[in-house]
């Protein structure tokens, strides 16, 4: 399904980031993406259409939409990998984190749209996915801000007192 393909993309991009980053914080974040999205994929496998006995999907438009979604997710992975492979160091880290921020906004929107659909067991997986996605988003944003602050300090710019301008709650996505 599209959700499995999308999670697979997060695993592959996390592996790429863990190999390419020069910063331990980004490596830890990438490893968390690999582990968490791999776990979600394992949980989602029990809900494949064959196992869920979903309604007959003989309508050609439904099959086409599924195929298009999966193809798009594969293209997105390939294009993102090619783009990220062009960068190194701070540029790579910020590129990866930026891509992950967008990916998690999209994932959160998808999971929210899936609420109240499917079996109660599936809904539990969706809810856990929503919570994990929100946490990933928050950690990503905070790490991105830290890296940007570090970059500014390294080029001799002062960041000033940020205590009144940044806090965790402003980086937590809302439903």
mmCIF file of N, CA and C in Angstrom, residues 29-120:
data_model
loop_
_atom_site.group_PDB
_atom_site.id
_atom_site.type_symbol
_atom_site.label_atom_id
_atom_site.label_comp_id
_atom_site.label_asym_id
_atom_site.label_seq_id
_atom_site.Cartn_x
_atom_site.Cartn_y
_atom_site.Cartn_z
ATOM 1 N N UNK A 29 19.122 11.015 14.727
ATOM 2 C CA UNK A 29 17.776 11.252 14.201
ATOM 3 C C UNK A 29 17.494 10.292 13.039
ATOM 4 N N UNK A 30 18.465 10.133 12.133
ATOM 5 C CA UNK A 30 18.285 9.243 10.979
ATOM 6 C C UNK A 30 18.076 7.799 11.437
ATOM 7 N N UNK A 31 18.837 7.372 12.422
ATOM 8 C CA UNK A 31 18.668 6.008 12.945
ATOM 9 C C UNK A 31 17.295 5.827 13.583
ATOM 10 N N UNK A 32 16.822 6.856 14.268
ATOM 11 C CA UNK A 32 15.489 6.787 14.850
ATOM 12 C C UNK A 32 14.445 6.635 13.732
ATOM 13 N N UNK A 33 14.640 7.356 12.615
ATOM 14 C CA UNK A 33 13.714 7.234 11.489
ATOM 15 C C UNK A 33 13.725 5.808 10.959
ATOM 16 N N UNK A 34 14.896 5.225 10.789
ATOM 17 C CA UNK A 34 15.001 3.854 10.280
ATOM 18 C C UNK A 34 14.293 2.897 11.231
ATOM 19 N N UNK A 35 14.589 2.995 12.519
ATOM 20 C CA UNK A 35 13.990 2.073 13.487
ATOM 21 C C UNK A 35 12.478 2.238 13.595
ATOM 22 N N UNK A 36 12.013 3.476 13.768
ATOM 23 C CA UNK A 36 10.581 3.705 13.979
ATOM 24 C C UNK A 36 9.765 3.370 12.738
ATOM 25 N N UNK A 37 10.252 3.759 11.567
ATOM 26 C CA UNK A 37 9.487 3.482 10.351
ATOM 27 C C UNK A 37 9.546 1.999 9.990
ATOM 28 N N UNK A 38 10.637 1.324 10.323
ATOM 29 C CA UNK A 38 10.701 -0.132 10.114
ATOM 30 C C UNK A 38 9.682 -0.830 11.011
ATOM 31 N N UNK A 39 9.588 -0.383 12.258
ATOM 32 C CA UNK A 39 8.603 -0.959 13.188
ATOM 33 C C UNK A 39 7.184 -0.752 12.668
ATOM 34 N N UNK A 40 6.897 0.451 12.199
ATOM 35 C CA UNK A 40 5.547 0.730 11.689
ATOM 36 C C UNK A 40 5.249 -0.143 10.478
ATOM 37 N N UNK A 41 6.235 -0.338 9.610
ATOM 38 C CA UNK A 41 6.015 -1.209 8.445
ATOM 39 C C UNK A 41 5.660 -2.627 8.885
ATOM 40 N N UNK A 42 6.346 -3.126 9.904
ATOM 41 C CA UNK A 42 6.038 -4.470 10.405
ATOM 42 C C UNK A 42 4.613 -4.534 10.953
ATOM 43 N N UNK A 43 4.201 -3.501 11.653
ATOM 44 C CA UNK A 43 2.846 -3.469 12.201
ATOM 45 C C UNK A 43 1.809 -3.377 11.093
ATOM 46 N N UNK A 44 2.113 -2.609 10.053
ATOM 47 C CA UNK A 44 1.151 -2.410 8.968
ATOM 48 C C UNK A 44 0.994 -3.654 8.095
ATOM 49 N N UNK A 45 1.989 -4.518 8.066
ATOM 50 C CA UNK A 45 1.916 -5.710 7.227
ATOM 51 C C UNK A 45 0.700 -6.568 7.543
ATOM 52 N N UNK A 46 0.249 -6.552 8.781
ATOM 53 C CA UNK A 46 -0.908 -7.359 9.145
ATOM 54 C C UNK A 46 -2.204 -6.801 8.564
ATOM 55 N N UNK A 47 -2.140 -5.596 8.008
ATOM 56 C CA UNK A 47 -3.345 -4.963 7.475
ATOM 57 C C UNK A 47 -3.332 -4.854 5.958
ATOM 58 N N UNK A 48 -2.548 -5.684 5.288
ATOM 59 C CA UNK A 48 -2.563 -5.668 3.832
ATOM 60 C C UNK A 48 -3.953 -6.084 3.376
ATOM 61 N N UNK A 49 -4.355 -5.655 2.187
ATOM 62 C CA UNK A 49 -5.715 -5.972 1.732
ATOM 63 C C UNK A 49 -6.047 -7.456 1.797
ATOM 64 N N UNK A 50 -5.087 -8.325 1.499
ATOM 65 C CA UNK A 50 -5.369 -9.756 1.529
ATOM 66 C C UNK A 50 -5.704 -10.219 2.948
ATOM 67 N N UNK A 51 -5.018 -9.680 3.929
ATOM 68 C CA UNK A 51 -5.231 -10.102 5.312
ATOM 69 C C UNK A 51 -6.446 -9.437 5.937
ATOM 70 N N UNK A 52 -6.802 -8.283 5.482
ATOM 71 C CA UNK A 52 -7.931 -7.555 6.050
ATOM 72 C C UNK A 52 -9.252 -7.972 5.403
ATOM 73 N N UNK A 53 -9.185 -8.732 4.320
ATOM 74 C CA UNK A 53 -10.383 -9.092 3.569
ATOM 75 C C UNK A 53 -11.216 -7.858 3.238
ATOM 76 N N UNK A 54 -10.524 -6.865 2.707
ATOM 77 C CA UNK A 54 -11.231 -5.643 2.322
ATOM 78 C C UNK A 54 -12.167 -5.936 1.166
ATOM 79 N N UNK A 55 -13.086 -5.025 0.955
ATOM 80 C CA UNK A 55 -14.050 -5.188 -0.133
ATOM 81 C C UNK A 55 -13.310 -5.410 -1.447
ATOM 82 N N UNK A 56 -13.939 -6.136 -2.335
ATOM 83 C CA UNK A 56 -13.352 -6.435 -3.639
ATOM 84 C C UNK A 56 -12.949 -5.144 -4.337
ATOM 85 N N UNK A 57 -11.678 -5.079 -4.743
ATOM 86 C CA UNK A 57 -11.175 -3.857 -5.373
ATOM 87 C C UNK A 57 -11.108 -4.041 -6.886
ATOM 88 N N UNK A 58 -12.222 -4.384 -7.481
ATOM 89 C CA UNK A 58 -12.215 -4.633 -8.911
ATOM 90 C C UNK A 58 -12.369 -3.367 -9.727
ATOM 91 N N UNK A 59 -12.791 -2.300 -9.126
ATOM 92 C CA UNK A 59 -12.966 -1.063 -9.871
ATOM 93 C C UNK A 59 -11.609 -0.597 -10.390
ATOM 94 N N UNK A 60 -11.538 -0.415 -11.696
ATOM 95 C CA UNK A 60 -10.275 -0.064 -12.326
ATOM 96 C C UNK A 60 -9.712 1.250 -11.770
ATOM 97 N N UNK A 61 -10.554 2.226 -11.504
ATOM 98 C CA UNK A 61 -10.062 3.510 -11.012
ATOM 99 C C UNK A 61 -9.412 3.373 -9.638
ATOM 100 N N UNK A 62 -9.955 2.512 -8.791
ATOM 101 C CA UNK A 62 -9.363 2.305 -7.471
ATOM 102 C C UNK A 62 -7.979 1.682 -7.605
ATOM 103 N N UNK A 63 -7.864 0.655 -8.432
ATOM 104 C CA UNK A 63 -6.566 0.020 -8.655
ATOM 105 C C UNK A 63 -5.578 1.008 -9.253
ATOM 106 N N UNK A 64 -6.027 1.815 -10.178
ATOM 107 C CA UNK A 64 -5.141 2.790 -10.800
ATOM 108 C C UNK A 64 -4.652 3.812 -9.787
ATOM 109 N N UNK A 65 -5.533 4.259 -8.914
ATOM 110 C CA UNK A 65 -5.126 5.246 -7.908
ATOM 111 C C UNK A 65 -4.076 4.657 -6.969
ATOM 112 N N UNK A 66 -4.245 3.403 -6.592
ATOM 113 C CA UNK A 66 -3.253 2.746 -5.738
ATOM 114 C C UNK A 66 -1.916 2.638 -6.464
ATOM 115 N N UNK A 67 -1.970 2.240 -7.734
ATOM 116 C CA UNK A 67 -0.739 2.117 -8.518
ATOM 117 C C UNK A 67 -0.055 3.470 -8.682
ATOM 118 N N UNK A 68 -0.827 4.493 -8.940
ATOM 119 C CA UNK A 68 -0.267 5.833 -9.101
ATOM 120 C C UNK A 68 0.380 6.297 -7.797
ATOM 121 N N UNK A 69 -0.297 6.080 -6.689
ATOM 122 C CA UNK A 69 0.251 6.479 -5.396
ATOM 123 C C UNK A 69 1.558 5.772 -5.080
ATOM 124 N N UNK A 70 1.606 4.474 -5.324
ATOM 125 C CA UNK A 70 2.830 3.725 -5.065
ATOM 126 C C UNK A 70 3.946 4.135 -6.012
ATOM 127 N N UNK A 71 3.623 4.348 -7.268
ATOM 128 C CA UNK A 71 4.629 4.794 -8.231
ATOM 129 C C UNK A 71 5.165 6.168 -7.848
ATOM 130 N N UNK A 72 4.278 7.057 -7.440
ATOM 131 C CA UNK A 72 4.703 8.396 -7.019
ATOM 132 C C UNK A 72 5.628 8.329 -5.816
ATOM 133 N N UNK A 73 5.315 7.467 -4.863
ATOM 134 C CA UNK A 73 6.162 7.328 -3.674
ATOM 135 C C UNK A 73 7.541 6.804 -4.056
ATOM 136 N N UNK A 74 7.610 5.870 -5.003
ATOM 137 C CA UNK A 74 8.912 5.358 -5.456
ATOM 138 C C UNK A 74 9.697 6.442 -6.184
ATOM 139 N N UNK A 75 9.029 7.217 -7.036
ATOM 140 C CA UNK A 75 9.696 8.323 -7.725
ATOM 141 C C UNK A 75 10.206 9.351 -6.718
ATOM 142 N N UNK A 76 9.388 9.654 -5.735
ATOM 143 C CA UNK A 76 9.783 10.619 -4.710
ATOM 144 C C UNK A 76 11.048 10.160 -3.999
ATOM 145 N N UNK A 77 11.109 8.888 -3.652
ATOM 146 C CA UNK A 77 12.304 8.357 -3.004
ATOM 147 C C UNK A 77 13.518 8.512 -3.911
ATOM 148 N N UNK A 78 13.399 8.103 -5.150
ATOM 149 C CA UNK A 78 14.523 8.186 -6.082
ATOM 150 C C UNK A 78 14.997 9.608 -6.302
ATOM 151 N N UNK A 79 14.059 10.518 -6.514
ATOM 152 C CA UNK A 79 14.419 11.921 -6.727
ATOM 153 C C UNK A 79 15.069 12.530 -5.490
ATOM 154 N N UNK A 80 14.547 12.188 -4.323
ATOM 155 C CA UNK A 80 15.100 12.722 -3.081
ATOM 156 C C UNK A 80 16.497 12.180 -2.845
ATOM 157 N N UNK A 81 16.700 10.891 -3.093
ATOM 158 C CA UNK A 81 18.037 10.314 -2.927
ATOM 159 C C UNK A 81 19.040 10.999 -3.854
ATOM 160 N N UNK A 82 18.668 11.191 -5.117
ATOM 161 C CA UNK A 82 19.566 11.844 -6.071
ATOM 162 C C UNK A 82 19.895 13.265 -5.630
ATOM 163 N N UNK A 83 18.904 13.970 -5.141
ATOM 164 C CA UNK A 83 19.124 15.337 -4.685
ATOM 165 C C UNK A 83 20.059 15.363 -3.483
ATOM 166 N N UNK A 84 19.779 14.544 -2.474
ATOM 167 C CA UNK A 84 20.583 14.554 -1.258
ATOM 168 C C UNK A 84 22.020 14.095 -1.508
ATOM 169 N N UNK A 85 22.208 13.206 -2.459
ATOM 170 C CA UNK A 85 23.555 12.718 -2.749
ATOM 171 C C UNK A 85 24.466 13.807 -3.298
ATOM 172 N N UNK A 86 23.917 14.917 -3.729
ATOM 173 C CA UNK A 86 24.708 16.033 -4.255
ATOM 174 C C UNK A 86 25.306 16.893 -3.149
ATOM 175 N N UNK A 87 24.845 16.713 -1.919
ATOM 176 C CA UNK A 87 25.257 17.578 -0.818
ATOM 177 C C UNK A 87 26.174 16.862 0.152
ATOM 178 N N UNK A 88 26.914 17.660 0.902
ATOM 179 C CA UNK A 88 27.775 17.143 1.962
ATOM 180 C C UNK A 88 27.717 18.084 3.147
ATOM 181 N N UNK A 89 28.153 17.574 4.297
ATOM 182 C CA UNK A 89 28.282 18.401 5.489
ATOM 183 C C UNK A 89 26.977 19.065 5.895
ATOM 184 N N UNK A 90 27.088 20.328 6.287
ATOM 185 C CA UNK A 90 25.936 21.112 6.761
ATOM 186 C C UNK A 90 24.831 21.180 5.703
ATOM 187 N N UNK A 91 25.223 21.312 4.435
ATOM 188 C CA UNK A 91 24.211 21.365 3.375
ATOM 189 C C UNK A 91 23.411 20.067 3.307
ATOM 190 N N UNK A 92 24.104 18.930 3.454
ATOM 191 C CA UNK A 92 23.398 17.655 3.461
ATOM 192 C C UNK A 92 22.455 17.569 4.654
ATOM 193 N N UNK A 93 22.981 17.890 5.833
ATOM 194 C CA UNK A 93 22.176 17.786 7.047
ATOM 195 C C UNK A 93 20.906 18.611 6.937
ATOM 196 N N UNK A 94 21.039 19.843 6.503
ATOM 197 C CA UNK A 94 19.866 20.713 6.409
ATOM 198 C C UNK A 94 18.922 20.259 5.293
ATOM 199 N N UNK A 95 19.481 19.747 4.198
ATOM 200 C CA UNK A 95 18.635 19.214 3.133
ATOM 201 C C UNK A 95 17.822 18.020 3.600
ATOM 202 N N UNK A 96 18.500 17.100 4.292
ATOM 203 C CA UNK A 96 17.813 15.917 4.814
ATOM 204 C C UNK A 96 16.753 16.308 5.827
ATOM 205 N N UNK A 97 17.126 17.166 6.761
ATOM 206 C CA UNK A 97 16.162 17.560 7.796
ATOM 207 C C UNK A 97 14.984 18.322 7.189
ATOM 208 N N UNK A 98 15.236 19.157 6.197
ATOM 209 C CA UNK A 98 14.144 19.873 5.534
ATOM 210 C C UNK A 98 13.191 18.917 4.831
ATOM 211 N N UNK A 99 13.769 17.942 4.146
ATOM 212 C CA UNK A 99 12.947 16.945 3.460
ATOM 213 C C UNK A 99 12.125 16.163 4.470
ATOM 214 N N UNK A 100 12.729 15.806 5.589
ATOM 215 C CA UNK A 100 12.027 15.045 6.612
ATOM 216 C C UNK A 100 10.893 15.855 7.237
ATOM 217 N N UNK A 101 11.126 17.141 7.390
ATOM 218 C CA UNK A 101 10.076 18.001 7.947
ATOM 219 C C UNK A 101 8.845 17.969 7.042
ATOM 220 N N UNK A 102 9.055 18.141 5.756
ATOM 221 C CA UNK A 102 7.940 18.102 4.797
ATOM 222 C C UNK A 102 7.304 16.718 4.776
ATOM 223 N N UNK A 103 8.140 15.672 4.766
ATOM 224 C CA UNK A 103 7.611 14.309 4.725
ATOM 225 C C UNK A 103 6.731 14.013 5.935
ATOM 226 N N UNK A 104 7.120 14.528 7.091
ATOM 227 C CA UNK A 104 6.331 14.256 8.289
ATOM 228 C C UNK A 104 5.060 15.093 8.346
ATOM 229 N N UNK A 105 5.064 16.258 7.747
ATOM 230 C CA UNK A 105 3.818 17.023 7.617
ATOM 231 C C UNK A 105 2.850 16.238 6.729
ATOM 232 N N UNK A 106 3.353 15.727 5.615
ATOM 233 C CA UNK A 106 2.512 14.928 4.710
ATOM 234 C C UNK A 106 2.013 13.659 5.401
ATOM 235 N N UNK A 107 2.904 12.992 6.140
ATOM 236 C CA UNK A 107 2.512 11.758 6.832
ATOM 237 C C UNK A 107 1.449 12.034 7.886
ATOM 238 N N UNK A 108 1.618 13.120 8.629
ATOM 239 C CA UNK A 108 0.637 13.463 9.649
ATOM 240 C C UNK A 108 -0.728 13.727 9.006
ATOM 241 N N UNK A 109 -0.734 14.437 7.896
ATOM 242 C CA UNK A 109 -1.998 14.703 7.196
ATOM 243 C C UNK A 109 -2.646 13.397 6.749
ATOM 244 N N UNK A 110 -1.861 12.481 6.236
ATOM 245 C CA UNK A 110 -2.396 11.198 5.777
ATOM 246 C C UNK A 110 -2.950 10.385 6.939
ATOM 247 N N UNK A 111 -2.180 10.311 8.017
ATOM 248 C CA UNK A 111 -2.640 9.531 9.174
ATOM 249 C C UNK A 111 -3.900 10.133 9.789
ATOM 250 N N UNK A 112 -3.965 11.449 9.857
ATOM 251 C CA UNK A 112 -5.173 12.095 10.382
ATOM 252 C C UNK A 112 -6.378 11.758 9.499
ATOM 253 N N UNK A 113 -6.149 11.698 8.183
ATOM 254 C CA UNK A 113 -7.240 11.355 7.259
ATOM 255 C C UNK A 113 -7.677 9.903 7.417
ATOM 256 N N UNK A 114 -6.799 9.051 7.950
ATOM 257 C CA UNK A 114 -7.109 7.634 8.118
ATOM 258 C C UNK A 114 -7.860 7.342 9.410
ATOM 259 N N UNK A 115 -7.943 8.338 10.286
ATOM 260 C CA UNK A 115 -8.668 8.119 11.533
ATOM 261 C C UNK A 115 -10.090 7.666 11.214
ATOM 262 N N UNK A 116 -10.582 6.789 12.037
ATOM 263 C CA UNK A 116 -11.955 6.299 11.931
ATOM 264 C C UNK A 116 -12.214 5.456 10.690
ATOM 265 N N UNK A 117 -11.172 4.920 10.085
ATOM 266 C CA UNK A 117 -11.326 4.009 8.941
ATOM 267 C C UNK A 117 -10.597 2.727 9.281
ATOM 268 N N UNK A 118 -11.206 1.605 8.984
ATOM 269 C CA UNK A 118 -10.563 0.320 9.227
ATOM 270 C C UNK A 118 -10.918 -0.241 10.591
ATOM 271 N N UNK A 119 -10.296 -1.359 10.893
ATOM 272 C CA UNK A 119 -10.590 -2.085 12.128
ATOM 273 C C UNK A 119 -10.059 -1.326 13.341
ATOM 274 N N UNK A 120 -10.557 -1.664 14.539
ATOM 275 C CA UNK A 120 -10.027 -1.042 15.761
ATOM 276 C C UNK A 120 -8.520 -1.266 15.921
#
